[in-house]
Short mmCIF file of C-alpha atoms and ligand atoms in Angstrom, two decimals:
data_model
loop_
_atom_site.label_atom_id
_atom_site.label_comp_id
_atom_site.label_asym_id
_atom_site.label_seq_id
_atom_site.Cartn_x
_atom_site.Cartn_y
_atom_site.Cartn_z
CA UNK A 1 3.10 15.15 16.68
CA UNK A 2 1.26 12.91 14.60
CA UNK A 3 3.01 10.48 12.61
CA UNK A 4 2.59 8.42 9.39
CA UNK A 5 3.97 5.07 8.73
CA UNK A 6 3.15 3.28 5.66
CA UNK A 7 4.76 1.09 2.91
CA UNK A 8 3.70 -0.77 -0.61
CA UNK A 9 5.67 -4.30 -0.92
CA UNK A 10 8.26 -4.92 -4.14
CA UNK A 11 6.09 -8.28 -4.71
CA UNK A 12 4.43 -7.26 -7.70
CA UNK A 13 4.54 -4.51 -10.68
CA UNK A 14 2.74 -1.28 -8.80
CA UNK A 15 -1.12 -1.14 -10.08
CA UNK A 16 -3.72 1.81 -9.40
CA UNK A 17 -4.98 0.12 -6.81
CA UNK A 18 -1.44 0.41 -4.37
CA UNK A 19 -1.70 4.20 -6.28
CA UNK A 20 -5.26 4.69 -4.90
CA UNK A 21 -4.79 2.87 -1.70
CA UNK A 22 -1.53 4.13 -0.15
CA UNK A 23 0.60 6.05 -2.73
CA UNK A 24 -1.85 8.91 -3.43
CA UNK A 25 -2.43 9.23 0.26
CA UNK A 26 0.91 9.60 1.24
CA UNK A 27 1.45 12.19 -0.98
CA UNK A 28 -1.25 14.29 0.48
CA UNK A 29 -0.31 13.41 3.80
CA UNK A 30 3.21 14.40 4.05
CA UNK A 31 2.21 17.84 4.22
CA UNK A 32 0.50 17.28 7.85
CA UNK A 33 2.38 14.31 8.90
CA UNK A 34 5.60 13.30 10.07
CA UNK A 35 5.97 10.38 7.32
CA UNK A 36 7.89 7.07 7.30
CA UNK A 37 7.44 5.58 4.37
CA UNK A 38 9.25 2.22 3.34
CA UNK A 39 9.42 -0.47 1.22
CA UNK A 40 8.83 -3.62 2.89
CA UNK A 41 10.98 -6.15 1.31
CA UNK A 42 11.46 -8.46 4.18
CA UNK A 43 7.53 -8.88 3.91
CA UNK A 44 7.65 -9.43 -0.23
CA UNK A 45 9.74 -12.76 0.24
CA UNK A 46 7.30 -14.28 2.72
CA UNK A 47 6.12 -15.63 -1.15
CA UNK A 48 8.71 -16.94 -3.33
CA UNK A 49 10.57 -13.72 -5.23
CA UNK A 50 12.73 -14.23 -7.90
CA UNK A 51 16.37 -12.41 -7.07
CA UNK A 52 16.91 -10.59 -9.58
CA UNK A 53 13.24 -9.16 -9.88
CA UNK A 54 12.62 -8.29 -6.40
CA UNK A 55 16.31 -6.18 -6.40
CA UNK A 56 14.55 -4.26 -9.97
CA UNK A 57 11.18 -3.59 -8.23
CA UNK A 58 12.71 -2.63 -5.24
CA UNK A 59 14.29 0.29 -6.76
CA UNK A 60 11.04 0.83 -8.91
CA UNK A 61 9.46 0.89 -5.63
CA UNK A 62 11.22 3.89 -4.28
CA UNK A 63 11.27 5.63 -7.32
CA UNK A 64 7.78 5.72 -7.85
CA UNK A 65 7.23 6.99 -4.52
CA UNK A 66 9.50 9.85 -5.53
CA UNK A 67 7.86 10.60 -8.77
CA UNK A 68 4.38 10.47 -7.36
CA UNK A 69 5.27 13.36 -5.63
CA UNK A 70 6.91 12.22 -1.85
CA UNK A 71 9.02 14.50 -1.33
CA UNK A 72 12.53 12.85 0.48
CA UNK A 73 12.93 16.66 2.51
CA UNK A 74 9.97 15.77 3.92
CA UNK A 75 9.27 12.23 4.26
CA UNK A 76 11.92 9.27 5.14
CA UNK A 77 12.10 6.85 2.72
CA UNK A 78 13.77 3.39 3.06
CA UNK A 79 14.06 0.04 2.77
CA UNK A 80 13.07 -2.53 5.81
CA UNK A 81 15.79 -4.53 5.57
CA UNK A 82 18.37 -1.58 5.44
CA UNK A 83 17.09 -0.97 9.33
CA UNK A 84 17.66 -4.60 11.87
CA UNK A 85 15.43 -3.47 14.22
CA UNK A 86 12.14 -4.34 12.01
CA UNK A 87 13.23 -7.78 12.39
CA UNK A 88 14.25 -7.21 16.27
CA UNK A 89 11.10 -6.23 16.87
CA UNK A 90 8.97 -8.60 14.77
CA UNK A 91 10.81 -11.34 16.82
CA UNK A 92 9.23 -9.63 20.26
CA UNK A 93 6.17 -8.84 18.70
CA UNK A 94 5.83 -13.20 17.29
CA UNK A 95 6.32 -14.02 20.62
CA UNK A 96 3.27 -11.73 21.42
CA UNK A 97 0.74 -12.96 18.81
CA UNK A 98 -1.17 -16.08 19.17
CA UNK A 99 -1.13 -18.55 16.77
CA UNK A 100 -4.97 -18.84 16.86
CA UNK A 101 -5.09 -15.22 15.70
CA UNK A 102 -2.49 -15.18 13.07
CA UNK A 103 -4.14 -18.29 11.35
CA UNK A 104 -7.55 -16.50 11.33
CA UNK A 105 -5.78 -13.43 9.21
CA UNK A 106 -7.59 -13.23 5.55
CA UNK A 107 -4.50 -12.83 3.83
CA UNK A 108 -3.01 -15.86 5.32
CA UNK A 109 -5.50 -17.55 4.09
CA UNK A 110 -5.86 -16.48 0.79
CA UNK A 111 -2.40 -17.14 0.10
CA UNK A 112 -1.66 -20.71 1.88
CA UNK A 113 -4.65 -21.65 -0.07
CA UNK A 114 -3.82 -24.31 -2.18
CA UNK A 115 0.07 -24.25 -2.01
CA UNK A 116 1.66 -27.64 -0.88
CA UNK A 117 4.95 -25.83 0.73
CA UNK A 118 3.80 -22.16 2.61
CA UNK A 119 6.94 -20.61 4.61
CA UNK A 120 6.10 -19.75 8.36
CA UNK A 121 7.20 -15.99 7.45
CA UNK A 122 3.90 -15.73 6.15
CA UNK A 123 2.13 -17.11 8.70
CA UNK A 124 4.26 -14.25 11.36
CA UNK A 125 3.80 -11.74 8.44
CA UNK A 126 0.99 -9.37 10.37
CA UNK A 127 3.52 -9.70 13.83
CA UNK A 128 6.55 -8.01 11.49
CA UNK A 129 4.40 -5.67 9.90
CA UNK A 130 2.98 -4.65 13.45
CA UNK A 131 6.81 -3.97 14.89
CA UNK A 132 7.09 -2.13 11.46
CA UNK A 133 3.88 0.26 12.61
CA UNK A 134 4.57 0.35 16.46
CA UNK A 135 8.86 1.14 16.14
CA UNK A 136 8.04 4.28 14.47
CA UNK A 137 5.27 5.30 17.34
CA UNK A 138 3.40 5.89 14.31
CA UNK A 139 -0.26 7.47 15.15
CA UNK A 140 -1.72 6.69 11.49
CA UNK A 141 -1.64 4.22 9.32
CA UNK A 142 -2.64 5.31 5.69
CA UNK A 143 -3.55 1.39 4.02
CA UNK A 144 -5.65 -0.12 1.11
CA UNK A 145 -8.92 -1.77 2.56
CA UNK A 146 -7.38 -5.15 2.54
CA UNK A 147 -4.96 -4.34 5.76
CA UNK A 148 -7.94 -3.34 8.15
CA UNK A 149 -7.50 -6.69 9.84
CA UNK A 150 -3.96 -6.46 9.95
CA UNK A 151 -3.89 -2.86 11.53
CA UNK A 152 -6.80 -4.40 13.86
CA UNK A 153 -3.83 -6.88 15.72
CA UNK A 154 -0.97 -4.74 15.39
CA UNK A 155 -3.66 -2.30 17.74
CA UNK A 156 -4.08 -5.62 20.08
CA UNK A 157 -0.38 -6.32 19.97
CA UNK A 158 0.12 -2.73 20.91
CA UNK A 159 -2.37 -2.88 23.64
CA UNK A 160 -1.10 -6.04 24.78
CA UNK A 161 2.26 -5.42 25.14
CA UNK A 162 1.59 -2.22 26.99
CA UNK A 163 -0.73 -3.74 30.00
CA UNK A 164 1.83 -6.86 30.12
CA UNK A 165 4.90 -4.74 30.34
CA UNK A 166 4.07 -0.95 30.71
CA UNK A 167 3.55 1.90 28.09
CA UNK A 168 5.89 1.67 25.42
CA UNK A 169 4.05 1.68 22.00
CA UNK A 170 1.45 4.14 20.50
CA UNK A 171 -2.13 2.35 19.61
CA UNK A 172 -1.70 3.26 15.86
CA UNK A 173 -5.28 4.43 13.79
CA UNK A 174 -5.61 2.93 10.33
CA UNK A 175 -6.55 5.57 7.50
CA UNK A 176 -8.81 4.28 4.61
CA UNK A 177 -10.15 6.42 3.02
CA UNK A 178 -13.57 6.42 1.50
CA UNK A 179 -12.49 6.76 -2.42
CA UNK A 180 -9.84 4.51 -3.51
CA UNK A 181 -8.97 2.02 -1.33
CA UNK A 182 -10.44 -0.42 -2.65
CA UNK A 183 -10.00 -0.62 -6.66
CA UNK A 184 -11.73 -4.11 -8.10
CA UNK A 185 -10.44 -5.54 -11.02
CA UNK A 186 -11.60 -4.14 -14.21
CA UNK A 187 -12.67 -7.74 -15.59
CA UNK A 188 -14.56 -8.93 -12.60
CA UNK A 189 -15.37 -6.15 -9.76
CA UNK A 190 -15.92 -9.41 -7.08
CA UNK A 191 -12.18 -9.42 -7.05
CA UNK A 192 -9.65 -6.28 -5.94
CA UNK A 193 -7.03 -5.29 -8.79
CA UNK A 194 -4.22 -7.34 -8.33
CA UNK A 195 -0.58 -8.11 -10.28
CA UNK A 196 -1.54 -11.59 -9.31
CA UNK A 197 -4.87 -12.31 -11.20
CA UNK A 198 -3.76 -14.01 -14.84
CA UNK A 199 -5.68 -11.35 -16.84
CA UNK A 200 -3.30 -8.75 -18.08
CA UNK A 201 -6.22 -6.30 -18.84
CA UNK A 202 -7.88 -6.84 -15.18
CA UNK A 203 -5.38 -4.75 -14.04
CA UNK A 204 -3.15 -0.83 -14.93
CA UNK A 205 0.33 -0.65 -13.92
CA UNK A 206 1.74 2.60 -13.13
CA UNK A 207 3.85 1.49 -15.94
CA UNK A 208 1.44 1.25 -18.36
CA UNK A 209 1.99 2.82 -21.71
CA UNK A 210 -1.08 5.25 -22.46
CA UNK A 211 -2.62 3.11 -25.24
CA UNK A 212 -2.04 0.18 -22.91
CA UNK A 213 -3.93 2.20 -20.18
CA UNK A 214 -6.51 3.43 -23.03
CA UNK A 215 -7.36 -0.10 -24.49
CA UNK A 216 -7.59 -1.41 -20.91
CA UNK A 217 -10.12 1.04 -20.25
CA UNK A 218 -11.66 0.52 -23.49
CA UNK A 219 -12.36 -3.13 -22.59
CA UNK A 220 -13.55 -2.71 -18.94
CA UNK A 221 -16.45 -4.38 -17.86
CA UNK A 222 -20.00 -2.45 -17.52
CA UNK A 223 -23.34 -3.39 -17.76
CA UNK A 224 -26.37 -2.98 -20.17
CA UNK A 225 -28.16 -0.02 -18.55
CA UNK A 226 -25.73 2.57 -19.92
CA UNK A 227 -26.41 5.52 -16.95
CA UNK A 228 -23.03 6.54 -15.35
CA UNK A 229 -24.51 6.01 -11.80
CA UNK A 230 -22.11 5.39 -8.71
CA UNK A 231 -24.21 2.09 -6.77
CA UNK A 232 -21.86 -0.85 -5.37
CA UNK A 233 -24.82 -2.87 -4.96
CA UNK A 234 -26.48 -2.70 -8.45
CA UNK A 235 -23.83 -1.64 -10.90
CA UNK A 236 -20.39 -2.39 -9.34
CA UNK A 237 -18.52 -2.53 -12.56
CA UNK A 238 -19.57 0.98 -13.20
CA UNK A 239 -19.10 2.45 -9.98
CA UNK A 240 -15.33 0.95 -9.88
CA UNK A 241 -14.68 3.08 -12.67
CA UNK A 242 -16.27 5.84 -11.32
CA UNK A 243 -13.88 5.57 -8.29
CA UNK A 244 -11.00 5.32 -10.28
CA UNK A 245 -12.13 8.81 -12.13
CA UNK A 246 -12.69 10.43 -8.97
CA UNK A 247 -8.93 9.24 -7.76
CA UNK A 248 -7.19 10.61 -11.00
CA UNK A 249 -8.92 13.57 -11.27
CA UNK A 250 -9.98 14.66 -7.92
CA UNK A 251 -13.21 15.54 -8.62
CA UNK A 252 -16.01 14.06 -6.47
CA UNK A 253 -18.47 11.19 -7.23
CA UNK A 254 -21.49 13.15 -7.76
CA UNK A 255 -19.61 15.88 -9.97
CA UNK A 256 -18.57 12.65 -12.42
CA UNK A 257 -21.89 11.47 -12.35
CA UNK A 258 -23.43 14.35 -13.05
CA UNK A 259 -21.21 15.17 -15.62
CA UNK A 260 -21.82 11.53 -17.77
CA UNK A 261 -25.56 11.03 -16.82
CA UNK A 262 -26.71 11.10 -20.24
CA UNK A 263 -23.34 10.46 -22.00
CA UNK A 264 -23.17 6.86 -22.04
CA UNK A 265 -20.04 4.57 -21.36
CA UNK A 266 -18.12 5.13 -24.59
CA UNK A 267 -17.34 9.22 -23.73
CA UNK A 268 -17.42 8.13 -19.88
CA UNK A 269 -14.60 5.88 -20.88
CA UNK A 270 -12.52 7.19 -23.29
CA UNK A 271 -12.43 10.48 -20.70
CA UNK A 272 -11.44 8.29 -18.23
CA UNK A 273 -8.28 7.14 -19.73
CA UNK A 274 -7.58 10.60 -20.41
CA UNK A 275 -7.43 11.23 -16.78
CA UNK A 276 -5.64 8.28 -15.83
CA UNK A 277 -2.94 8.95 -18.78
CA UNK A 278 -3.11 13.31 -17.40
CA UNK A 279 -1.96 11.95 -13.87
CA UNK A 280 0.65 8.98 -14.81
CA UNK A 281 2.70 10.22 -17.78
CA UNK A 282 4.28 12.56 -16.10
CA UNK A 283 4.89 10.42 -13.15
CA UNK A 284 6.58 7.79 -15.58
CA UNK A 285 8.87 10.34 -16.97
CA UNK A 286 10.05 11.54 -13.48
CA UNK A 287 10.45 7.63 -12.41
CA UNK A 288 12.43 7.41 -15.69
CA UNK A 289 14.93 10.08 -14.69
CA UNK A 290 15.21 9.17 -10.99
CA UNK A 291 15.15 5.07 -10.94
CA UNK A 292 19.21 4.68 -12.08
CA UNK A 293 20.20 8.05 -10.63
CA UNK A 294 22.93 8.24 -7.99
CA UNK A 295 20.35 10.63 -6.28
CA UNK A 296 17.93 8.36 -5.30
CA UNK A 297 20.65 5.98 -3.61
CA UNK A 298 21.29 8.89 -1.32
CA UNK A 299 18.31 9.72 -0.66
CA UNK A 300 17.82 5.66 0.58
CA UNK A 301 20.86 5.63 2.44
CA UNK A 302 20.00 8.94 4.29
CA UNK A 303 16.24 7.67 4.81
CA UNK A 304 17.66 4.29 6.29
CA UNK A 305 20.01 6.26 8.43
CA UNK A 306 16.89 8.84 10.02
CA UNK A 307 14.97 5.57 10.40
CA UNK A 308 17.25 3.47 12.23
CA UNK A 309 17.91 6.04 14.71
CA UNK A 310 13.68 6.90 15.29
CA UNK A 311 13.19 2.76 15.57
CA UNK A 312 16.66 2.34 18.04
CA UNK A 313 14.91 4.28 20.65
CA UNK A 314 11.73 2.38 20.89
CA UNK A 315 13.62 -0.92 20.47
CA UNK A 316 15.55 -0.42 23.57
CA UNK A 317 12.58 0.75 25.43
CA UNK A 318 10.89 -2.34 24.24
CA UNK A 319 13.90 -4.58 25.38
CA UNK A 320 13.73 -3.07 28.62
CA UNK A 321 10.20 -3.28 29.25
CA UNK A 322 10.49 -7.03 28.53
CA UNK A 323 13.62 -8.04 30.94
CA UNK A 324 16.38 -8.08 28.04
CA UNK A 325 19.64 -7.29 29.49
CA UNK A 326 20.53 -3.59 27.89
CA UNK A 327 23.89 -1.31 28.50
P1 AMP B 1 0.83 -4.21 -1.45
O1 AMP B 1 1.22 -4.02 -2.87
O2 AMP B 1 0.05 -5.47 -1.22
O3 AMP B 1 1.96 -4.00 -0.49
O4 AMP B 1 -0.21 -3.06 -1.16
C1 AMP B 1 0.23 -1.73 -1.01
C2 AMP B 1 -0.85 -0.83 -0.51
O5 AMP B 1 -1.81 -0.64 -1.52
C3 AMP B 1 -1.62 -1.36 0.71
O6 AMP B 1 -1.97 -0.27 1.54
C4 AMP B 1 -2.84 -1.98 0.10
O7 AMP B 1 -3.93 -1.97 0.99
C5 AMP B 1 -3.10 -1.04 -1.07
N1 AMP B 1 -3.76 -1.73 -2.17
C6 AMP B 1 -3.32 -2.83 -2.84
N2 AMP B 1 -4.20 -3.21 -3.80
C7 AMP B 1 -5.24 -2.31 -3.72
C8 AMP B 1 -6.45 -2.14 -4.45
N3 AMP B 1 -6.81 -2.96 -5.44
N4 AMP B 1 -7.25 -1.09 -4.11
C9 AMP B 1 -6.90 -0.24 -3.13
N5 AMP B 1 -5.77 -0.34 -2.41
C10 AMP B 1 -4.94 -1.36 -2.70
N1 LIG B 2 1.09 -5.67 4.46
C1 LIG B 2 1.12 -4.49 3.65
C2 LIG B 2 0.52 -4.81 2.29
O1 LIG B 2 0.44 -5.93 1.87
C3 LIG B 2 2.52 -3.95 3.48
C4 LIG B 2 3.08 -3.51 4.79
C5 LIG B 2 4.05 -4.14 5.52
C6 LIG B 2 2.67 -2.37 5.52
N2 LIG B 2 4.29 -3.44 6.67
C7 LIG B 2 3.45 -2.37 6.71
C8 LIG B 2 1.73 -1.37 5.29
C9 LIG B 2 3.29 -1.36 7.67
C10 LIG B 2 1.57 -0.38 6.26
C11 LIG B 2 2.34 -0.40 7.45
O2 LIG B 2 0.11 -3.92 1.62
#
């Protein structure tokens, strides 16, 4: 059986990158995968989080997963913390990692840089989300570009564990695919969209209002040459937004370029917002009617109920493996 286990953290407002990355994939891969996906709030507060915002984007979280199009009869969806045995495992799987190899992680780096006070939880970060992967015995990994390295140890860990203390977890296979997962910023393409970066119009949140989303697009960077051709290396601004056509419209790259050759960026652009707006209003008006609703509760509660019993079984064969008492 092959299995999917995935999540997008409640540390920041959802953009179309986390959309192009994970979400989009996970709705196309429920259909041929057993899917766990979660929300991985224990990993959010390895950074500072504000209360009463990470409880609202929490729930945002979920509900956007719903109104993308998961579907909770066919995925499980739930929240990290709802099931101990993430942080069971992550315990066992710190004691695995060395602290040579966590301190090499890019993401580490990136964000102790330059901060006086940085919490050890996010210097163990890539050990939980490695328990999170190898619990499940997931076989795939669907991730943004940005978690290769992370899905790179939690295979080690995996492999480690397994010749030090016999078979127990699955060697998982990361999924990035080629369009998508990795959407730049729409002010500088050096940099990967991000809730983080200061410029409100580097970025579209799934929560964008369409004249937001249109003005945003409007104001993209491009360059002078004004040919709608897809090269990273020569016109990167452009080719971003040709990634993020192909994403909302699934159509390919050469289709879109054919298509705007001899258009120029103005039609090229304003089409483009029309695709992005096609694909997210109606996901905002399903996340609208879902995000207070007594239904999506359930389906949380029953989604941390499948999951705790699928992780339980590999956390006791993990406990054995490694000498712990068990009854
Ligand atoms: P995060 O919000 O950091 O938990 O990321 C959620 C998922 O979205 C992960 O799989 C990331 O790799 C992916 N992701 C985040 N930002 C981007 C981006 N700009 N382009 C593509 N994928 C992304
Ligand atoms: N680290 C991931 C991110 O920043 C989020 C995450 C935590 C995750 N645990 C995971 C993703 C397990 C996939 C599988 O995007």
């Amino acid at each position: 059986m092959k299995r999917v286990l995935s999540g997008i953290k409640p540390s920041g407002e959802l953009n179309i990158g986390g959309y192009g990355g994970a979400l989009s994939q996970f709705v196309r891969m429920q259909e041929e995968y057993e899917c766990f996906l979660f929300i991985p709030d224990l990993h959010a507060v390895t950074v500072p989080q504000d209360p009463k915002e990470l409880l609202r984007r929490s729930m945002d979280i979920a509900a956007y997963y719903i109104a993308a199009g998961v579907d909770p009869d066919k995925a499980v969806i739930f929240f990290q913390s709802h099931v101990p045995a993430h942080a069971e495992l992550g315990w066992m799987m710190e004691t695995q990692s060395h602290f040579g190899e966590l301190g090499r992680m890019t993401q580490f780096k990136e964000k102790s840089e330059g901060r006086d006070s940085v919490s050890a939880a996010l210097f163990t970060y890539p050990s939980l989300m490695a328990a999170d992967i190898l619990l499940y015995q997931a076989t795939h990994v669907p991730v943004g570009d940005d978690q290769k390295q992370h899905l790179e140890l939690t295979r080690d860990l995996a492999v480690r564990f397994n010749s030090r203390f016999g078979e127990t977890f699955t060697v998982p296979e990361p999924i990035i695919q080629g369009i998508g997962s990795r959407i730049m910023g729409l002010d500088d393409p050096s940099k990967k969209m991000s809730k983080s970066n200061p410029n409100r119009n580097s970025y579209i949140l799934l929560q964008d209002s369409p004249d937001d989303i249109r003005k945003k697009l409007a104001r993209a960077v491009t360059d002078s040459e004004m040919t709608v051709r897809y090269d990273w290396d020569r016109k990167p601004e452009v080719s971003n937004l040709i990634e993020i056509y192909a994403v909302f419209s699934g159509e390919s790259i050469e289709a879109i370029e054919r298509r705007y050759e001899r258009q120029g960026y103005g039609v090229f652009k304003k089409e483009l917002a029309e695709a992005v707006v096609g694909k997210l209003v109606p996901i905002q008006e399903r996340y609208k009617e879902i995000v207070d609703s007594e239904e999506l509760v359930r389906i949380l509660k029953n989604g941390a109920r499948k999951a705790a019993e699928a992780a339980e079984q590999t956390l006791v064969r993990a406990k054995r493996a490694m000498g712990f008492v068990t009854f």
